[in-house]
Coordinates of C-alpha atoms in Angstrom, one line a residue:
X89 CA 168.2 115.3 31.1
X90 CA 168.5 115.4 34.7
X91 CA 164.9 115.6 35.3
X92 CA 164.0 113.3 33.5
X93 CA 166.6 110.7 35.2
X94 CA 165.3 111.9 38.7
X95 CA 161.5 111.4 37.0
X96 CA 162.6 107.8 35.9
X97 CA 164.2 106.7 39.4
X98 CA 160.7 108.2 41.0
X99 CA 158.0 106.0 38.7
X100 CA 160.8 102.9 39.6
X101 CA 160.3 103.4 43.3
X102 CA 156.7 103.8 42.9
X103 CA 156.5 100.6 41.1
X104 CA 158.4 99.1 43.9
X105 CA 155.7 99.9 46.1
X106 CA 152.5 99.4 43.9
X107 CA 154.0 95.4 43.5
X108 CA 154.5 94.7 47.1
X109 CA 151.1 96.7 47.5
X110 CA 150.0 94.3 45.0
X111 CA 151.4 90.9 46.7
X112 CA 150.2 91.5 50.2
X113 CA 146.5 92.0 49.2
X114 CA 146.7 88.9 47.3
X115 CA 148.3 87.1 50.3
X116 CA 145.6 88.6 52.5
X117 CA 142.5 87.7 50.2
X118 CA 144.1 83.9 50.0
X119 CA 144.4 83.8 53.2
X120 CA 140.7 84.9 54.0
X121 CA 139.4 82.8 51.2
X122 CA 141.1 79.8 52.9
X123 CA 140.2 80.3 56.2
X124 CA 136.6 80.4 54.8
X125 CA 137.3 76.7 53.3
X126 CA 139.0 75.6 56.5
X127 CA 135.6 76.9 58.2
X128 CA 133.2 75.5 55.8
X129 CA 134.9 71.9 55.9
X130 CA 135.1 71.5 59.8
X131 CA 139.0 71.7 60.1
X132 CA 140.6 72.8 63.0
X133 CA 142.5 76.5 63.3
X134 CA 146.1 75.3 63.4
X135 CA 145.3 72.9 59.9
X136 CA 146.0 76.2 58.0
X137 CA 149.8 75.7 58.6
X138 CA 149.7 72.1 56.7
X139 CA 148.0 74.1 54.0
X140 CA 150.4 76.5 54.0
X141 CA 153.3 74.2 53.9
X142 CA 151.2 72.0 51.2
X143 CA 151.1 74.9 49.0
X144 CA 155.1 75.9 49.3
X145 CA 155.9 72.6 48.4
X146 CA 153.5 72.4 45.5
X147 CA 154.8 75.9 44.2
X148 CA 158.4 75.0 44.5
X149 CA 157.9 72.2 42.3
X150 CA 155.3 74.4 40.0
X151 CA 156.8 77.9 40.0
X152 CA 159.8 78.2 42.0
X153 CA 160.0 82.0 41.2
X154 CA 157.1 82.5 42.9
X155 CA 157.7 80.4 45.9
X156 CA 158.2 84.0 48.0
X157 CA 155.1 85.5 47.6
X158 CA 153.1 82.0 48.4
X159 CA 155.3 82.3 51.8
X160 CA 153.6 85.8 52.7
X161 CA 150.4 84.1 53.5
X162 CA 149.6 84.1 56.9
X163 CA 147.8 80.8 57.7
X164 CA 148.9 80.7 61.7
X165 CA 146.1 79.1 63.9
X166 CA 145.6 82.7 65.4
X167 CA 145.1 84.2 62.1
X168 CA 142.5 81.3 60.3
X169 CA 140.6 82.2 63.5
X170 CA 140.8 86.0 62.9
X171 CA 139.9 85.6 59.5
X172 CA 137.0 83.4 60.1
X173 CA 135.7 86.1 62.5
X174 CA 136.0 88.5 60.2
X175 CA 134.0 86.6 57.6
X176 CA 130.9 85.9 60.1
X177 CA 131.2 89.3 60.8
X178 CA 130.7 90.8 57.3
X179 CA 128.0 87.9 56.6
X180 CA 126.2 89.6 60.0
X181 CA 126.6 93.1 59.0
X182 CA 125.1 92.1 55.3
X183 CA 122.5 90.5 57.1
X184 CA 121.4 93.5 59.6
X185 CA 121.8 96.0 56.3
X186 CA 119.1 93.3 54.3
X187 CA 116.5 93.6 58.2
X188 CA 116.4 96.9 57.6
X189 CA 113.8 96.2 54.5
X190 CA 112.2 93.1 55.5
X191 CA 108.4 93.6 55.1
X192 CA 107.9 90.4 57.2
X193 CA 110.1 87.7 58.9
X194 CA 109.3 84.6 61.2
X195 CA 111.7 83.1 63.4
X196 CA 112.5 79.4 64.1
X197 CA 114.5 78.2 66.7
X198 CA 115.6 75.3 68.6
X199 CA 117.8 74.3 71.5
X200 CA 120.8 71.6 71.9
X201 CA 123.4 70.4 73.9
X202 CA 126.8 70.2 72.8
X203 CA 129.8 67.8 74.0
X204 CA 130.7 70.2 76.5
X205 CA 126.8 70.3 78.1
X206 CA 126.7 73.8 77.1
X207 CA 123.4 74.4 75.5
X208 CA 123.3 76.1 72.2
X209 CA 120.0 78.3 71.0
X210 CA 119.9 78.0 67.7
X211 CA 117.9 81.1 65.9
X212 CA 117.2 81.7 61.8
X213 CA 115.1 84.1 60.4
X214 CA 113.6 84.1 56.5
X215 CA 112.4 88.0 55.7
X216 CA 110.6 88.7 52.9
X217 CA 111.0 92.2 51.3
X218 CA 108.3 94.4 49.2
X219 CA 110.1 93.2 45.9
X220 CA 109.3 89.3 47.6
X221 CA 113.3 88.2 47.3
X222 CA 113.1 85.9 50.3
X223 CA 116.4 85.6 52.5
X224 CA 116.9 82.8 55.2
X225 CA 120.1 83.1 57.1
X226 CA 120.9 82.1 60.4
X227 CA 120.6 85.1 62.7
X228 CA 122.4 83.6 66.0
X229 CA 123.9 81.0 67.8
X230 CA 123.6 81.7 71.9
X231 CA 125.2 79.5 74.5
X232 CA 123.3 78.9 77.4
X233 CA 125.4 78.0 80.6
X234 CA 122.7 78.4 83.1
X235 CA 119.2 77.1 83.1
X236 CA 117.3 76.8 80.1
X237 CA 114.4 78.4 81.6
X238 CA 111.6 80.0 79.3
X239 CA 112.2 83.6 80.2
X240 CA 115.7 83.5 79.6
X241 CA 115.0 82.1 76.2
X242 CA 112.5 84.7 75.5
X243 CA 115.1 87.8 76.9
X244 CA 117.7 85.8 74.1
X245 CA 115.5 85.9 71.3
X246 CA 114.3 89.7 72.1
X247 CA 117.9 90.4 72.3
X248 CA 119.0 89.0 69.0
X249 CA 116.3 90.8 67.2
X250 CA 116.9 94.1 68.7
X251 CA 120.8 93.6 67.9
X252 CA 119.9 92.6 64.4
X253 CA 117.3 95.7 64.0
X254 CA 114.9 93.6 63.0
X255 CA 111.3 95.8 63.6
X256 CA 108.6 93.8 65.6
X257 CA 105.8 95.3 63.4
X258 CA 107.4 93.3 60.5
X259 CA 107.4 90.2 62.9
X260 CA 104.8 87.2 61.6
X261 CA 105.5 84.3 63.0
X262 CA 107.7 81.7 65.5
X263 CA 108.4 78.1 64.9
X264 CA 109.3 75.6 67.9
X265 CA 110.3 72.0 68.1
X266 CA 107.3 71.9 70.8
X267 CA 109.1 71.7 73.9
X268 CA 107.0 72.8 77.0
X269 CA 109.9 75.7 77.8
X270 CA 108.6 76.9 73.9
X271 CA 104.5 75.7 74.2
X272 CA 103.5 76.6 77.3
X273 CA 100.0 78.5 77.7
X274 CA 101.2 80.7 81.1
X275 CA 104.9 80.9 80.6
X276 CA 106.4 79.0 77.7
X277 CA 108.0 81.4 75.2
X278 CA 105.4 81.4 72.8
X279 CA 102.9 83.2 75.8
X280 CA 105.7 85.5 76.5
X281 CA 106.0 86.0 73.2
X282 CA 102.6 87.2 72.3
X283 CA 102.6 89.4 75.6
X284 CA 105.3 91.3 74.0
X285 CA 103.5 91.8 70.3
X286 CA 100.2 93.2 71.9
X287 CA 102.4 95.6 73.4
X288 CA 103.9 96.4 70.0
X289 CA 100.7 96.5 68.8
X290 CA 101.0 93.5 66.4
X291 CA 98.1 91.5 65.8
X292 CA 98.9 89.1 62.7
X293 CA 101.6 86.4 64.4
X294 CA 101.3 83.1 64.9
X295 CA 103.2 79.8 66.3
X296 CA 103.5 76.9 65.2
X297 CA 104.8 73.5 65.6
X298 CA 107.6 71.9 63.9
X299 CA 105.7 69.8 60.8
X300 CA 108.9 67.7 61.0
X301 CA 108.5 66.7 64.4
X302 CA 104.5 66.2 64.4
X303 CA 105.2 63.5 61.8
X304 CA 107.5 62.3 63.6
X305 CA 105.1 62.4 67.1
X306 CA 102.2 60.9 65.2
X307 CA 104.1 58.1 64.2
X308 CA 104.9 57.2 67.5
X309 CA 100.8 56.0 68.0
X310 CA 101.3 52.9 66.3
X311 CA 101.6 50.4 69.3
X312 CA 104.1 47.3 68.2
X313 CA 106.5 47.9 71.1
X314 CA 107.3 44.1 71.0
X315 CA 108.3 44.4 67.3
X316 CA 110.6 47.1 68.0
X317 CA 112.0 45.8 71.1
X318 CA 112.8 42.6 69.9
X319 CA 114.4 43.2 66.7
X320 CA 116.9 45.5 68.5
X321 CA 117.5 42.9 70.9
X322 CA 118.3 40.3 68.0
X323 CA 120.7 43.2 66.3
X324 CA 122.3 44.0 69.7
X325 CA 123.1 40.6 70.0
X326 CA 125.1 40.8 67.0
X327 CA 126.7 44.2 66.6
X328 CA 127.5 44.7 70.5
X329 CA 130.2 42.4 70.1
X330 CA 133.2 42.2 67.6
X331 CA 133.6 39.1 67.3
X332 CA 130.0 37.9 66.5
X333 CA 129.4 40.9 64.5
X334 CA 132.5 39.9 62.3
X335 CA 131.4 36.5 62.4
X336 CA 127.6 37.5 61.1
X337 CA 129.6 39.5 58.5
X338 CA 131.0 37.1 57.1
X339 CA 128.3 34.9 57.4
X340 CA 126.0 37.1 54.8
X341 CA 129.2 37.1 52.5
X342 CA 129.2 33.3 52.4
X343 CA 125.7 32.7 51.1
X344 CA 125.7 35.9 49.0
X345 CA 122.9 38.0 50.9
X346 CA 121.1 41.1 49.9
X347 CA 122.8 43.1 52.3
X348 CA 125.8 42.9 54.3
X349 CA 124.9 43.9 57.5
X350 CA 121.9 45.0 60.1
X351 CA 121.9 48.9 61.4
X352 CA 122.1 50.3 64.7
X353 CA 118.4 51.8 66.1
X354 CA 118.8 55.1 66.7
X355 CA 116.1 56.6 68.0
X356 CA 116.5 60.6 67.4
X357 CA 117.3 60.6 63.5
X358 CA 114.2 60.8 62.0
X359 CA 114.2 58.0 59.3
X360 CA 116.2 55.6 61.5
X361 CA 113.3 53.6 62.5
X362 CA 111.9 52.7 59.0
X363 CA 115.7 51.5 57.7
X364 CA 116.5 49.2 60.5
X365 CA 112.7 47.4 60.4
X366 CA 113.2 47.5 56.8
X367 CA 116.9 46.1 56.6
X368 CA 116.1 43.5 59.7
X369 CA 112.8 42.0 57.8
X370 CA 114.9 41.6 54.7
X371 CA 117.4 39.4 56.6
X372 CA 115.1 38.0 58.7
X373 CA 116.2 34.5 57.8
X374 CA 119.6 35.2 57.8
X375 CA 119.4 36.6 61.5
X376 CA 117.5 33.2 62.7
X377 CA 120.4 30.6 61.1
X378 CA 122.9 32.9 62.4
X379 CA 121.7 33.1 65.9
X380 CA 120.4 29.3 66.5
X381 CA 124.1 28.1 65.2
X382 CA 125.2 30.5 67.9
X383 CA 122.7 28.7 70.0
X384 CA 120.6 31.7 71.0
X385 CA 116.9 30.9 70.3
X386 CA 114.6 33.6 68.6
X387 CA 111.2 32.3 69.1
X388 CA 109.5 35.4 67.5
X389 CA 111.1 34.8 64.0
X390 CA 108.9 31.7 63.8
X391 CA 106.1 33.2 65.1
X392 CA 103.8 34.4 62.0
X393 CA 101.6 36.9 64.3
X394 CA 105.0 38.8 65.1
X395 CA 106.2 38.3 61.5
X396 CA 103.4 39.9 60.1
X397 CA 103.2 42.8 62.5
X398 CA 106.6 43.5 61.4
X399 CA 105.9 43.5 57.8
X400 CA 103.2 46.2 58.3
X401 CA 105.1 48.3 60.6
X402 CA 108.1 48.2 57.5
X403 CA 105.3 48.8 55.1
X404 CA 103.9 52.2 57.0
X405 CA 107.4 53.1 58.4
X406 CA 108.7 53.4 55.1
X407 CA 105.9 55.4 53.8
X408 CA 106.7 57.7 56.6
X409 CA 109.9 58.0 55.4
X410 CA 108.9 59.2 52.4
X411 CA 107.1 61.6 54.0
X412 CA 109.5 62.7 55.9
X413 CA 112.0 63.5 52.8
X414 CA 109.3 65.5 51.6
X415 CA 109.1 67.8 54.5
X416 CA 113.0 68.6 54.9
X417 CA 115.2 71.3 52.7
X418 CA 116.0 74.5 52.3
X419 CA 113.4 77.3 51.4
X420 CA 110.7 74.8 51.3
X421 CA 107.3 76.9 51.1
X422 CA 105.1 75.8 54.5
X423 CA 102.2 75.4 51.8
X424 CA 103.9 72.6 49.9
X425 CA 105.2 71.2 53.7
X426 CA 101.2 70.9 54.5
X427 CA 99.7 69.9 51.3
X428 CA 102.3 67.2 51.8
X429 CA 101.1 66.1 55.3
X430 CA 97.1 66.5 54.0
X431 CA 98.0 64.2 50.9
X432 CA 99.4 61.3 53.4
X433 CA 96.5 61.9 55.0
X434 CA 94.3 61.1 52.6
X435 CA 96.9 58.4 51.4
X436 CA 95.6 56.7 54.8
X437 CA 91.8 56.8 54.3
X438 CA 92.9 54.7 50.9
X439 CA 94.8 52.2 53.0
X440 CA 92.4 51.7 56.0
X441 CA 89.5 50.9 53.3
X442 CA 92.2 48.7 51.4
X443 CA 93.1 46.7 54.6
X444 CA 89.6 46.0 55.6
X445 CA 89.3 44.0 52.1
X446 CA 92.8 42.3 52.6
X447 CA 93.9 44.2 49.2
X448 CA 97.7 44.4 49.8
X449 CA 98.7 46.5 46.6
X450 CA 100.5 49.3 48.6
X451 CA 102.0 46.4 51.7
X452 CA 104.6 44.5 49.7
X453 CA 106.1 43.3 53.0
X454 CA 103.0 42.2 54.4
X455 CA 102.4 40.9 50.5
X456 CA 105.0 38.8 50.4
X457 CA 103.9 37.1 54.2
X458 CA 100.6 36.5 53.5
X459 CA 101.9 34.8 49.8
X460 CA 103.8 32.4 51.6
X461 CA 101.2 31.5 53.7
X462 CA 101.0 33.8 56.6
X463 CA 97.3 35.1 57.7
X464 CA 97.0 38.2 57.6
X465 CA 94.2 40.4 59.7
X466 CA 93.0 43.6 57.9
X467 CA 90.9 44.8 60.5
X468 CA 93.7 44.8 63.4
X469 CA 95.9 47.0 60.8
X470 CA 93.0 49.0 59.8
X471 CA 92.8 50.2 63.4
X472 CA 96.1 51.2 63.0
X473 CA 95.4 53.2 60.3
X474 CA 92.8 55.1 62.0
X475 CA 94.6 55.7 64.8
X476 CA 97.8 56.7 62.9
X477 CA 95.0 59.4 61.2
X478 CA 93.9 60.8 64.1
X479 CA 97.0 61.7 65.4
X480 CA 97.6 63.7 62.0
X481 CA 94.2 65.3 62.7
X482 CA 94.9 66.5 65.7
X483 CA 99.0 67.5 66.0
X484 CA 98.4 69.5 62.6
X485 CA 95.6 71.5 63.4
X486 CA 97.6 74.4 64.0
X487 CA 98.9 74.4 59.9
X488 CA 94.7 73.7 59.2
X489 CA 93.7 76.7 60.5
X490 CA 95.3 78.7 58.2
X491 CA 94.8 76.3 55.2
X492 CA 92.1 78.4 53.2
X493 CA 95.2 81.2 53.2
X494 CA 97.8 78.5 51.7
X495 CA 95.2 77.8 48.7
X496 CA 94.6 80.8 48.0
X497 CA 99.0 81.3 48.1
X498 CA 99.4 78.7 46.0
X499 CA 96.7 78.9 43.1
X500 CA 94.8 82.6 43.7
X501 CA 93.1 82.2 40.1
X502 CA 90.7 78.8 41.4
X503 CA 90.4 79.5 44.6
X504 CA 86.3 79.8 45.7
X505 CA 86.0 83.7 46.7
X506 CA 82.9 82.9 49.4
X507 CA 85.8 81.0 51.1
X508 CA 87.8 83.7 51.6
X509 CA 88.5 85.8 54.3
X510 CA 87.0 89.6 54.8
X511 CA 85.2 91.7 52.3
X512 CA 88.2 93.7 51.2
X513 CA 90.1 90.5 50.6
X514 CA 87.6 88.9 49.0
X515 CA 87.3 91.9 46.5
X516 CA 90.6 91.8 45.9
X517 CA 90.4 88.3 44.8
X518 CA 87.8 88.8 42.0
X519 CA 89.7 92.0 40.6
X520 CA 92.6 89.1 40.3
X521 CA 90.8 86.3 38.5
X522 CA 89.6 88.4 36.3
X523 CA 92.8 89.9 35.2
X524 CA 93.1 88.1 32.2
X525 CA 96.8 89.8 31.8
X526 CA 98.4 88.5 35.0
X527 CA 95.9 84.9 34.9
X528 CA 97.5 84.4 31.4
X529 CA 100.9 85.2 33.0
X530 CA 100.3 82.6 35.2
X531 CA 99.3 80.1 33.7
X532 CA 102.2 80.5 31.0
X533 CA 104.9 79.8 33.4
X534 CA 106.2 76.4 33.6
X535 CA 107.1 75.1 37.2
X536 CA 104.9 76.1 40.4
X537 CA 107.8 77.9 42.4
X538 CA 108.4 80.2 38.9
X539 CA 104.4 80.6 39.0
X540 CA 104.3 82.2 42.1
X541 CA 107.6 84.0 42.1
X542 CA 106.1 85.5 38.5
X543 CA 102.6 86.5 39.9
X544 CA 104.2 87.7 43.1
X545 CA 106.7 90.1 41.3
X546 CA 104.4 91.5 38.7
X547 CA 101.0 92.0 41.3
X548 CA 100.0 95.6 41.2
X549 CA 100.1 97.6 43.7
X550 CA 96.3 97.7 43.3
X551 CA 96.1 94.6 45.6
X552 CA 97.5 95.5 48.9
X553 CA 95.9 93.1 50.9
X554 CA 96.7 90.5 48.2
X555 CA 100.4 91.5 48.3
X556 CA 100.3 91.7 52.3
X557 CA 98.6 88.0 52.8
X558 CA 101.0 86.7 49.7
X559 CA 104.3 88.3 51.6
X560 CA 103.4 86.9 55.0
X561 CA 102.9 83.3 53.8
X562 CA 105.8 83.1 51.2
X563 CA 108.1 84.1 54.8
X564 CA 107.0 81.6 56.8
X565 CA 109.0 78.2 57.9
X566 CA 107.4 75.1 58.2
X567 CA 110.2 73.4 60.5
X568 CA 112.9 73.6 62.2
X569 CA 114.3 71.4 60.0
X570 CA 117.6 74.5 59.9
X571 CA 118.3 74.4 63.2
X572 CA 118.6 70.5 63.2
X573 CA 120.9 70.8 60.5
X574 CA 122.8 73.2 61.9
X575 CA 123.5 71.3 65.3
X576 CA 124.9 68.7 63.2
X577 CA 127.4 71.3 61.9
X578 CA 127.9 72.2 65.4
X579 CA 128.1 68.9 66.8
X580 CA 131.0 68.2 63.5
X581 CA 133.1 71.0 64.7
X582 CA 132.3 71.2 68.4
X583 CA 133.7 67.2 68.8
X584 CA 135.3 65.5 71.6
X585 CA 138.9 66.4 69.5
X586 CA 137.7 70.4 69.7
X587 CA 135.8 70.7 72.5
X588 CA 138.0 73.5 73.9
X589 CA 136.5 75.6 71.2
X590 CA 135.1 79.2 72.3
X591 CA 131.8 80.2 71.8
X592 CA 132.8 83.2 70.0
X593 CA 134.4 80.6 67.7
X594 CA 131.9 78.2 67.2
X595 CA 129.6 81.2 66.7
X596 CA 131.4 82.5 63.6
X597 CA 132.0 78.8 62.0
X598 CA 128.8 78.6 61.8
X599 CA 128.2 81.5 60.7
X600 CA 130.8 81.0 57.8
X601 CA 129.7 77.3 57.5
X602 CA 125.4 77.3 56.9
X603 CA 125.6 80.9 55.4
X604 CA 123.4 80.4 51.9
X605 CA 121.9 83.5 50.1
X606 CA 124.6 85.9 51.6
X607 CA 128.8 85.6 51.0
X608 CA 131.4 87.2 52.6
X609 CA 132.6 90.0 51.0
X610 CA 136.4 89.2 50.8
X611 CA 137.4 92.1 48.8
X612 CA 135.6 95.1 51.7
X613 CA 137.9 92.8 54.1
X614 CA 140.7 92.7 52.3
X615 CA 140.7 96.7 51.6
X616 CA 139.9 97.0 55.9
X617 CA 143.1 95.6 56.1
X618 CA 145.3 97.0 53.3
X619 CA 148.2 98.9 54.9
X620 CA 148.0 102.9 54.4
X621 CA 150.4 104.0 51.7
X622 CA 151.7 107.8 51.6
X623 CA 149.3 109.8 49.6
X624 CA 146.3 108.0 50.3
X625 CA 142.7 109.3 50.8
X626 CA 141.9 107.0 53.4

């Protein structure tokens, strides 16, 4: 009897311990998964003590027994900011374990300023590994504080591959926004950069220029200045002053317009240009009674030669716009980026013949002008056109070179074997097409991203080169259309209310924040931080 009373008292005080045991992990994995919300919404530090006292109050009204154990989780503004840490970096440790069997990887990477005039190098990688499960994570963020100097953004890249262990023999390729520090033939980063792979002894890399911001250069060649400058001087007029602005907006209200207001130009977001033509030309009326009550005269909204060179520049700016939109996202495939720049290039060779024989079909803006009564000259706009084309020839020539390699990527089984490059490839590509097995797989599949990922994953191992070319072009980034999303994250966080924020810190929100095929692993945290117990292995 005795021992078993002293046996009874001993499992009680075990189970004492086990349940605190129990309740502290539970705080600490809330508190971690929190922090990672608080991270991943752009809230400051110190918010996680209004959570905290958020959820006492909710649990005293919910579950008042259980009001103690939501009190044990540590939310301080020093402890979100530990936990955040923490989370970027497991998320960087995941992501140095996944280098380590890249087969090949590119890098993109682009350069910002922040409010504090620090400038942030933003750096992503997207490896590819032999099974072809493509990851594309952000590998670093590196302040800047001196000059911005080529060689000290070629030392910072170098760095943050060799801290990643990333293998430059698995390198294939580097993506800038085209700045001269990046381009430059002597001493931009992309010459330094391919001083360094001969002495690795890697031939296959290449650079290339942001697709995103070609399209956005090339649209830059059509010449209607005076357009431009005029209509921002008209919305100026309105919107720089409260009281006419409030004024126009209730003006528009009264006689039930379209819209209820004109936008602000701003000139570095890429589809800004083709709203505000597009919104202005729509209340192009509206503007001219509102300003000659005011008793400002706008003689250029009378003017039919202005008019219609600000229909056509709404009629190609917004079929930029769509192209645009096609050429942004995630994990987009640079092969679909260029046939999407090639197909609006052809698009234009319909539109230039069109012109020249005053056939409107795709210019509603212009359309509707020239209905009313407005002449319209197709030759002056057909110039445009040609011009506009040009500059598409020439910025994308870079993606053109390698263009026989994306057809071949993106439909192996038509693609003409003369065409293709050396012997061994080529004999490789007619030991595919006439595979009926994997051609039948192919052509099975619904969807082209399953058809690939499906060929890719079942390809023999008889088709090395195959495999190598396949690997090399499913890796590569078309843009730099991550980092400009991620400087809006950092330019979100990084505000005129937190601009105190470390580096370190801003490092590992954004870490936390644009983190997409890899997670935190909460529960390897949690166990890191578990309090030893007596009798425990660890």
């Amino acid at each position: 009897d005795r021992v078993a009373k002293l046996k009874t008292c001993l499992l009680r005080q075990q189970d004492f311990f086990k349940k605190a045991s129990k309740e502290s992990d539970a705080a600490v994995e809330t508190s971690y998964v929190v922090s990672e919300m608080i991270a991943k919404a752009g809230k400051p530090f110190k918010d996680g003590e209004f959570i905290k006292k958020c959820m006492l109050q909710a649990a005293s009204i919910v579950c008042p027994e259980k009001k103690g154990q939501f009190s044990n989780i540590s939310l301080s503004a020093n402890t979100v900011a530990e936990r955040i840490s923490d989370l970027s970096g497991n998320v960087y440790d995941q992501l140095r374990e996944k280098a380590k069997h890249f087969h090949a990887y590119p890098v993109t990477l682009d350069e910002s300023t922040d409010v504090t005039d620090t400038a942030q190098l933003a750096i992503y990688v997207r490896g590819v590994d032999d099974n072809f499960e493509v990851m594309e994570e952000l590998l670093t963020v590196i302040p800047m504080h001196g000059q911005t100097t080529a060689q000290e953004i070629f030392r910072q890249l170098c760095d943050a591959i060799a801290d990643a262990g990333l293998l430059w023999k698995s390198y294939a390729a580097i993506i800038t926004n085209g700045a001269p520090s990046m381009t430059g033939r002597r001493n931009g980063v992309m010459a330094l950069l391919q001083r360094k792979l001969e002495e690795e002894a890697v031939e296959e890399a290449i650079a290339l220029h942001c697709i995103i911001h070609q399209q956005a250069l090339c649209s830059k060649c059509l010449k209607f200045d005076s357009v431009m400058s005029d209509g921002v001087k008209c919305i100026n007029h309105i919107r720089s002053r409260g009281l006419k602005h409030r004024q126009f907006h209730a003006f528009l209200e009264e006689i039930e317009a379209a819209y209820e207001d004109v936008l602000y130009y701003t000139k570095v977001r890429w589809l800004s240009r083709g709203n505000i033509l597009k919104r202005f030309f729509e209340l192009r009326a509206e503007v001219k009674t509102f300003m000659e009550k005011d008793g400002v005269a706008v003689p250029v909204l009378s003017d039919p030669k202005w008019l219609m060179d600000l229909a056509f520049l709404v009629d190609i700016t917004q079929e930029l716009n769509v192209l645009n939109k096609k050429l942004q996202g995630q994990g987009q495939l640079v092969s679909a980026a260029y046939d999407n720049v090639r197909t609006f290039s052809t698009k234009l060779v319909l539109w230039k013949a069109q012109l020249s024989q005053t056939n409107l079909c795709h210019f509603p803006a212009c359309k509707a002008l020239m209905d009313s009564g407005t002449p319209f000259s197709g030759e002056k706009y057909a110039d445009a056109i040609v011009k506009l084309q040009e500059e598409f020839d020439h910025r994308i020539a870079d993606f053109k070179t390698h263009r026989a390699t994306f057809q071949v990527f993106a439909d192996p089984f038509s693609f003409d074997v003369e065409d293709a490059p050396p012997p061994v490839f080529q004999m490789e590509l007619i030991d595919l097409q006439c595979n009926s097995e994997l051609k039948a797989k192919f052509r099975k599949v619904s969807g082209k991203a399953d058809k690939l990922g499906q060929l890719l994953r079942e390809l023999p191992v008889t088709f090395p080169e195959l495999s190598r070319m396949f690997k090399w072009t499913v890796c590569l980034f078309g843009s730099t259309y991550l980092c400009e999303k991620l400087f809006s994250t950092m330019n979100f966080n990084k505000s005129k209310f937190r601009s105190k924020l470390t580096d370190e810190h801003l490092q590992a929100i954004l870490r936390v924040s644009v983190a997409s095929s890899l997670k935190p692993n909460v529960a390897q945290l949690c166990k890191r931080k578990r309090c030893q117990v007596s009798g425990s292995k660890e």
